[in-house]
Amino acid sequence: MILQKKDAFNRFAAKRGLRSTRQRDLILDVFLSSHDHLSVEELYLKVKATNPGVGQATVYRTLKLFVEAGLAREMTMSDGQTRYEHLSAGEHHDHLICTRCGAIVEFEDATIERLQGEIALRHGFSITSHRLDLYGICPACKATPV
Ligand SMILES: [Zn+2]
Ligand SMILES: [Zn+2]
Ligand SMILES: [Zn+2]
């Protein structure tokens, strides 16, 4: 799966006329081997652990490129922070996001997915993609008094 995603990105980069760079390859490797929803800062720290020469601005620009390539999905947290996760065509999930601690739970529910299709149809839409982020308080935070 990681190899497929790398191939897809390399095709995108070639079409854009972007030469491959060792730094971008490293960022891609680190990004794809993580299964978290990462902020630019978090990815930067992981990348820096392998190659201290990579700057945070490079990590940011490269992530934007991954989003354009359809390899990464950008999500905005309730505190305005942006997190990134990798997704390839056909993979899909929605999120429950804790507004207190930032915990993210992924889920996929066949009924919700089907309902969205029906609603779109009713309005004459064909859905090409969607995102569903539900914000609230996670069980751990509920158990802890503020
Ligand atoms: Zn969904
Ligand atoms: Zn929480
Ligand atoms: Zn996710």
PDB file of C-alpha atoms and ligand atoms in Angstrom:
ATOM      1  CA  MET A   1       0.000   0.000   0.000  1.00  0.00           C
ATOM      2  CA  ILE A   2       2.789   2.417   0.880  1.00  0.00           C
ATOM      3  CA  LEU A   3       4.515   1.604  -2.399  1.00  0.00           C
ATOM      4  CA  GLN A   4       1.332   2.309  -4.374  1.00  0.00           C
ATOM      5  CA  LYS A   5       0.979   5.673  -2.696  1.00  0.00           C
ATOM      6  CA  LYS A   6       4.597   6.518  -3.394  1.00  0.00           C
ATOM      7  CA  ASP A   7       4.145   5.607  -7.050  1.00  0.00           C
ATOM      8  CA  ALA A   8       1.017   7.748  -7.243  1.00  0.00           C
ATOM      9  CA  PHE A   9       2.850  10.699  -5.770  1.00  0.00           C
ATOM     10  CA  ASN A  10       5.860  10.254  -8.025  1.00  0.00           C
ATOM     11  CA  ARG A  11       3.570  10.271 -11.063  1.00  0.00           C
ATOM     12  CA  PHE A  12       1.949  13.475  -9.796  1.00  0.00           C
ATOM     13  CA  ALA A  13       5.363  15.066  -9.205  1.00  0.00           C
ATOM     14  CA  ALA A  14       6.602  14.040 -12.657  1.00  0.00           C
ATOM     15  CA  LYS A  15       3.506  15.537 -14.302  1.00  0.00           C
ATOM     16  CA  ARG A  16       4.189  18.763 -12.426  1.00  0.00           C
ATOM     17  CA  GLY A  17       7.749  18.698 -13.650  1.00  0.00           C
ATOM     18  CA  LEU A  18       9.051  18.442 -10.076  1.00  0.00           C
ATOM     19  CA  ARG A  19      12.402  16.808  -9.697  1.00  0.00           C
ATOM     20  CA  SER A  20      12.526  14.277  -6.912  1.00  0.00           C
ATOM     21  CA  THR A  21      14.494  15.392  -3.914  1.00  0.00           C
ATOM     22  CA  ARG A  22      15.861  13.320  -1.098  1.00  0.00           C
ATOM     23  CA  GLN A  23      14.161  15.548   1.474  1.00  0.00           C
ATOM     24  CA  ARG A  24      10.745  15.132  -0.139  1.00  0.00           C
ATOM     25  CA  ASP A  25      11.251  11.366  -0.384  1.00  0.00           C
ATOM     26  CA  LEU A  26      12.070  11.268   3.309  1.00  0.00           C
ATOM     27  CA  ILE A  27       9.050  13.390   4.251  1.00  0.00           C
ATOM     28  CA  LEU A  28       6.845  11.095   2.174  1.00  0.00           C
ATOM     29  CA  ASP A  29       8.296   7.984   3.844  1.00  0.00           C
ATOM     30  CA  VAL A  30       7.849   9.359   7.344  1.00  0.00           C
ATOM     31  CA  PHE A  31       4.329  10.595   6.550  1.00  0.00           C
ATOM     32  CA  LEU A  32       3.191   7.299   5.036  1.00  0.00           C
ATOM     33  CA  SER A  33       4.647   5.203   7.831  1.00  0.00           C
ATOM     34  CA  SER A  34       2.657   7.114  10.443  1.00  0.00           C
ATOM     35  CA  HIS A  35      -0.968   6.348  11.105  1.00  0.00           C
ATOM     36  CA  ASP A  36      -1.683   9.426  13.110  1.00  0.00           C
ATOM     37  CA  HIS A  37      -3.391  12.660  12.244  1.00  0.00           C
ATOM     38  CA  LEU A  38      -0.287  14.812  12.276  1.00  0.00           C
ATOM     39  CA  SER A  39       0.228  18.536  12.572  1.00  0.00           C
ATOM     40  CA  VAL A  40       3.003  20.090  10.484  1.00  0.00           C
ATOM     41  CA  GLU A  41       5.015  20.450  13.679  1.00  0.00           C
ATOM     42  CA  GLU A  42       4.645  16.785  14.640  1.00  0.00           C
ATOM     43  CA  LEU A  43       5.632  15.572  11.190  1.00  0.00           C
ATOM     44  CA  TYR A  44       8.530  18.019  11.186  1.00  0.00           C
ATOM     45  CA  LEU A  45       9.844  16.612  14.482  1.00  0.00           C
ATOM     46  CA  LYS A  46       9.646  13.053  13.144  1.00  0.00           C
ATOM     47  CA  VAL A  47      11.436  14.022   9.929  1.00  0.00           C
ATOM     48  CA  LYS A  48      14.054  16.004  11.825  1.00  0.00           C
ATOM     49  CA  ALA A  49      14.890  12.940  13.908  1.00  0.00           C
ATOM     50  CA  THR A  50      16.139  11.270  10.701  1.00  0.00           C
ATOM     51  CA  ASN A  51      17.455  14.313   8.861  1.00  0.00           C
ATOM     52  CA  PRO A  52      18.108  17.433  10.966  1.00  0.00           C
ATOM     53  CA  GLY A  53      18.699  19.432   7.783  1.00  0.00           C
ATOM     54  CA  VAL A  54      15.019  19.507   6.800  1.00  0.00           C
ATOM     55  CA  GLY A  55      13.254  22.764   7.668  1.00  0.00           C
ATOM     56  CA  GLN A  56       9.693  23.118   8.923  1.00  0.00           C
ATOM     57  CA  ALA A  57       8.763  25.284   5.913  1.00  0.00           C
ATOM     58  CA  THR A  58       9.822  22.459   3.604  1.00  0.00           C
ATOM     59  CA  VAL A  59       7.677  20.004   5.542  1.00  0.00           C
ATOM     60  CA  TYR A  60       4.733  22.413   5.288  1.00  0.00           C
ATOM     61  CA  ARG A  61       5.127  22.949   1.538  1.00  0.00           C
ATOM     62  CA  THR A  62       5.545  19.244   0.952  1.00  0.00           C
ATOM     63  CA  LEU A  63       2.384  18.437   2.912  1.00  0.00           C
ATOM     64  CA  LYS A  64       0.461  20.946   0.786  1.00  0.00           C
ATOM     65  CA  LEU A  65       1.789  19.111  -2.251  1.00  0.00           C
ATOM     66  CA  PHE A  66       0.580  15.781  -0.842  1.00  0.00           C
ATOM     67  CA  VAL A  67      -2.878  17.319  -0.416  1.00  0.00           C
ATOM     68  CA  GLU A  68      -2.865  18.549  -4.031  1.00  0.00           C
ATOM     69  CA  ALA A  69      -1.774  15.095  -5.154  1.00  0.00           C
ATOM     70  CA  GLY A  70      -4.792  13.614  -3.361  1.00  0.00           C
ATOM     71  CA  LEU A  71      -2.491  11.645  -1.092  1.00  0.00           C
ATOM     72  CA  ALA A  72      -3.236  13.538   2.097  1.00  0.00           C
ATOM     73  CA  ARG A  73      -6.316  14.959   3.659  1.00  0.00           C
ATOM     74  CA  GLU A  74      -6.277  18.179   5.590  1.00  0.00           C
ATOM     75  CA  MET A  75      -8.478  18.530   8.640  1.00  0.00           C
ATOM     76  CA  THR A  76      -9.041  21.648  10.689  1.00  0.00           C
ATOM     77  CA  MET A  77      -9.335  21.127  14.423  1.00  0.00           C
ATOM     78  CA  SER A  78     -11.669  23.198  16.603  1.00  0.00           C
ATOM     79  CA  ASP A  79      -8.666  25.210  17.878  1.00  0.00           C
ATOM     80  CA  GLY A  80      -7.828  26.156  14.304  1.00  0.00           C
ATOM     81  CA  GLN A  81      -4.860  23.795  14.070  1.00  0.00           C
ATOM     82  CA  THR A  82      -4.515  21.824  10.857  1.00  0.00           C
ATOM     83  CA  ARG A  83      -3.770  18.116  10.869  1.00  0.00           C
ATOM     84  CA  TYR A  84      -2.950  15.816   8.004  1.00  0.00           C
ATOM     85  CA  GLU A  85      -3.563  12.156   7.339  1.00  0.00           C
ATOM     86  CA  HIS A  86      -2.852  10.031   4.330  1.00  0.00           C
ATOM     87  CA  LEU A  87      -5.668   8.550   2.341  1.00  0.00           C
ATOM     88  CA  SER A  88      -5.774   6.962  -1.061  1.00  0.00           C
ATOM     89  CA  ALA A  89      -8.685   6.529  -3.430  1.00  0.00           C
ATOM     90  CA  GLY A  90     -11.249   4.088  -2.115  1.00  0.00           C
ATOM     91  CA  GLU A  91     -10.209   4.497   1.514  1.00  0.00           C
ATOM     92  CA  HIS A  92     -12.671   6.412   3.593  1.00  0.00           C
ATOM     93  CA  HIS A  93     -13.530   7.142   7.189  1.00  0.00           C
ATOM     94  CA  ASP A  94     -15.129   9.886   9.242  1.00  0.00           C
ATOM     95  CA  HIS A  95     -14.037  11.396  12.551  1.00  0.00           C
ATOM     96  CA  LEU A  96     -15.107  12.029  16.115  1.00  0.00           C
ATOM     97  CA  ILE A  97     -12.894  14.816  17.449  1.00  0.00           C
ATOM     98  CA  CYS A  98     -12.539  15.774  21.099  1.00  0.00           C
ATOM     99  CA  THR A  99     -12.514  19.558  21.437  1.00  0.00           C
ATOM    100  CA  ARG A 100     -10.814  19.326  24.821  1.00  0.00           C
ATOM    101  CA  CYS A 101      -7.816  17.027  24.281  1.00  0.00           C
ATOM    102  CA  GLY A 102      -7.825  16.702  20.496  1.00  0.00           C
ATOM    103  CA  ALA A 103      -8.310  12.919  20.530  1.00  0.00           C
ATOM    104  CA  ILE A 104      -9.515  11.609  17.174  1.00  0.00           C
ATOM    105  CA  VAL A 105     -11.597   8.484  16.713  1.00  0.00           C
ATOM    106  CA  GLU A 106     -12.114   7.162  13.204  1.00  0.00           C
ATOM    107  CA  PHE A 107     -15.316   5.446  12.196  1.00  0.00           C
ATOM    108  CA  GLU A 108     -17.240   4.368   9.185  1.00  0.00           C
ATOM    109  CA  ASP A 109     -20.947   3.726   9.311  1.00  0.00           C
ATOM    110  CA  ALA A 110     -22.713   2.179   6.347  1.00  0.00           C
ATOM    111  CA  THR A 111     -26.070   3.759   7.254  1.00  0.00           C
ATOM    112  CA  ILE A 112     -24.624   7.290   7.395  1.00  0.00           C
ATOM    113  CA  GLU A 113     -22.750   6.760   4.141  1.00  0.00           C
ATOM    114  CA  ARG A 114     -25.920   5.536   2.404  1.00  0.00           C
ATOM    115  CA  LEU A 115     -28.051   8.359   3.834  1.00  0.00           C
ATOM    116  CA  GLN A 116     -25.630  10.959   2.492  1.00  0.00           C
ATOM    117  CA  GLY A 117     -25.995   9.452  -0.963  1.00  0.00           C
ATOM    118  CA  GLU A 118     -29.783   9.549  -0.694  1.00  0.00           C
ATOM    119  CA  ILE A 119     -29.810  13.178   0.470  1.00  0.00           C
ATOM    120  CA  ALA A 120     -27.540  14.196  -2.395  1.00  0.00           C
ATOM    121  CA  LEU A 121     -29.752  12.369  -4.879  1.00  0.00           C
ATOM    122  CA  ARG A 122     -32.816  14.165  -3.552  1.00  0.00           C
ATOM    123  CA  HIS A 123     -31.075  17.436  -4.372  1.00  0.00           C
ATOM    124  CA  GLY A 124     -29.895  16.228  -7.750  1.00  0.00           C
ATOM    125  CA  PHE A 125     -26.269  15.996  -6.620  1.00  0.00           C
ATOM    126  CA  SER A 126     -23.719  13.348  -7.377  1.00  0.00           C
ATOM    127  CA  ILE A 127     -21.275  13.166  -4.491  1.00  0.00           C
ATOM    128  CA  THR A 128     -17.616  13.055  -5.412  1.00  0.00           C
ATOM    129  CA  SER A 129     -16.300  13.207  -1.872  1.00  0.00           C
ATOM    130  CA  HIS A 130     -17.303  14.199   1.626  1.00  0.00           C
ATOM    131  CA  ARG A 131     -15.937  14.691   5.090  1.00  0.00           C
ATOM    132  CA  LEU A 132     -17.795  14.285   8.310  1.00  0.00           C
ATOM    133  CA  ASP A 133     -16.107  15.511  11.481  1.00  0.00           C
ATOM    134  CA  LEU A 134     -18.159  15.317  14.665  1.00  0.00           C
ATOM    135  CA  TYR A 135     -16.900  17.506  17.509  1.00  0.00           C
ATOM    136  CA  GLY A 136     -17.477  16.818  21.174  1.00  0.00           C
ATOM    137  CA  ILE A 137     -15.998  15.557  24.423  1.00  0.00           C
ATOM    138  CA  CYS A 138     -14.296  12.163  24.529  1.00  0.00           C
ATOM    139  CA  PRO A 139     -14.951   9.595  27.328  1.00  0.00           C
ATOM    140  CA  ALA A 140     -11.577  10.246  28.990  1.00  0.00           C
ATOM    141  CA  CYS A 141     -12.249  13.996  29.175  1.00  0.00           C
ATOM    142  CA  LYS A 142     -15.784  13.435  30.399  1.00  0.00           C
ATOM    143  CA  ALA A 143     -14.339  11.397  33.266  1.00  0.00           C
ATOM    144  CA  THR A 144     -11.914  14.198  34.179  1.00  0.00           C
ATOM    145  CA  PRO A 145     -13.316  17.331  35.846  1.00  0.00           C
ATOM    146  CA  VAL A 146     -12.125  20.545  34.113  1.00  0.00           C
TER     147      VAL A 146
HETATM  148 ZN    ZN B   1     -18.138   9.176   5.446  1.00  0.00          ZN
HETATM  149 ZN    ZN B   2     -10.734  14.370  25.147  1.00  0.00          ZN
HETATM  150 ZN    ZN B   3      -8.646   9.896  10.051  1.00  0.00          ZN
END
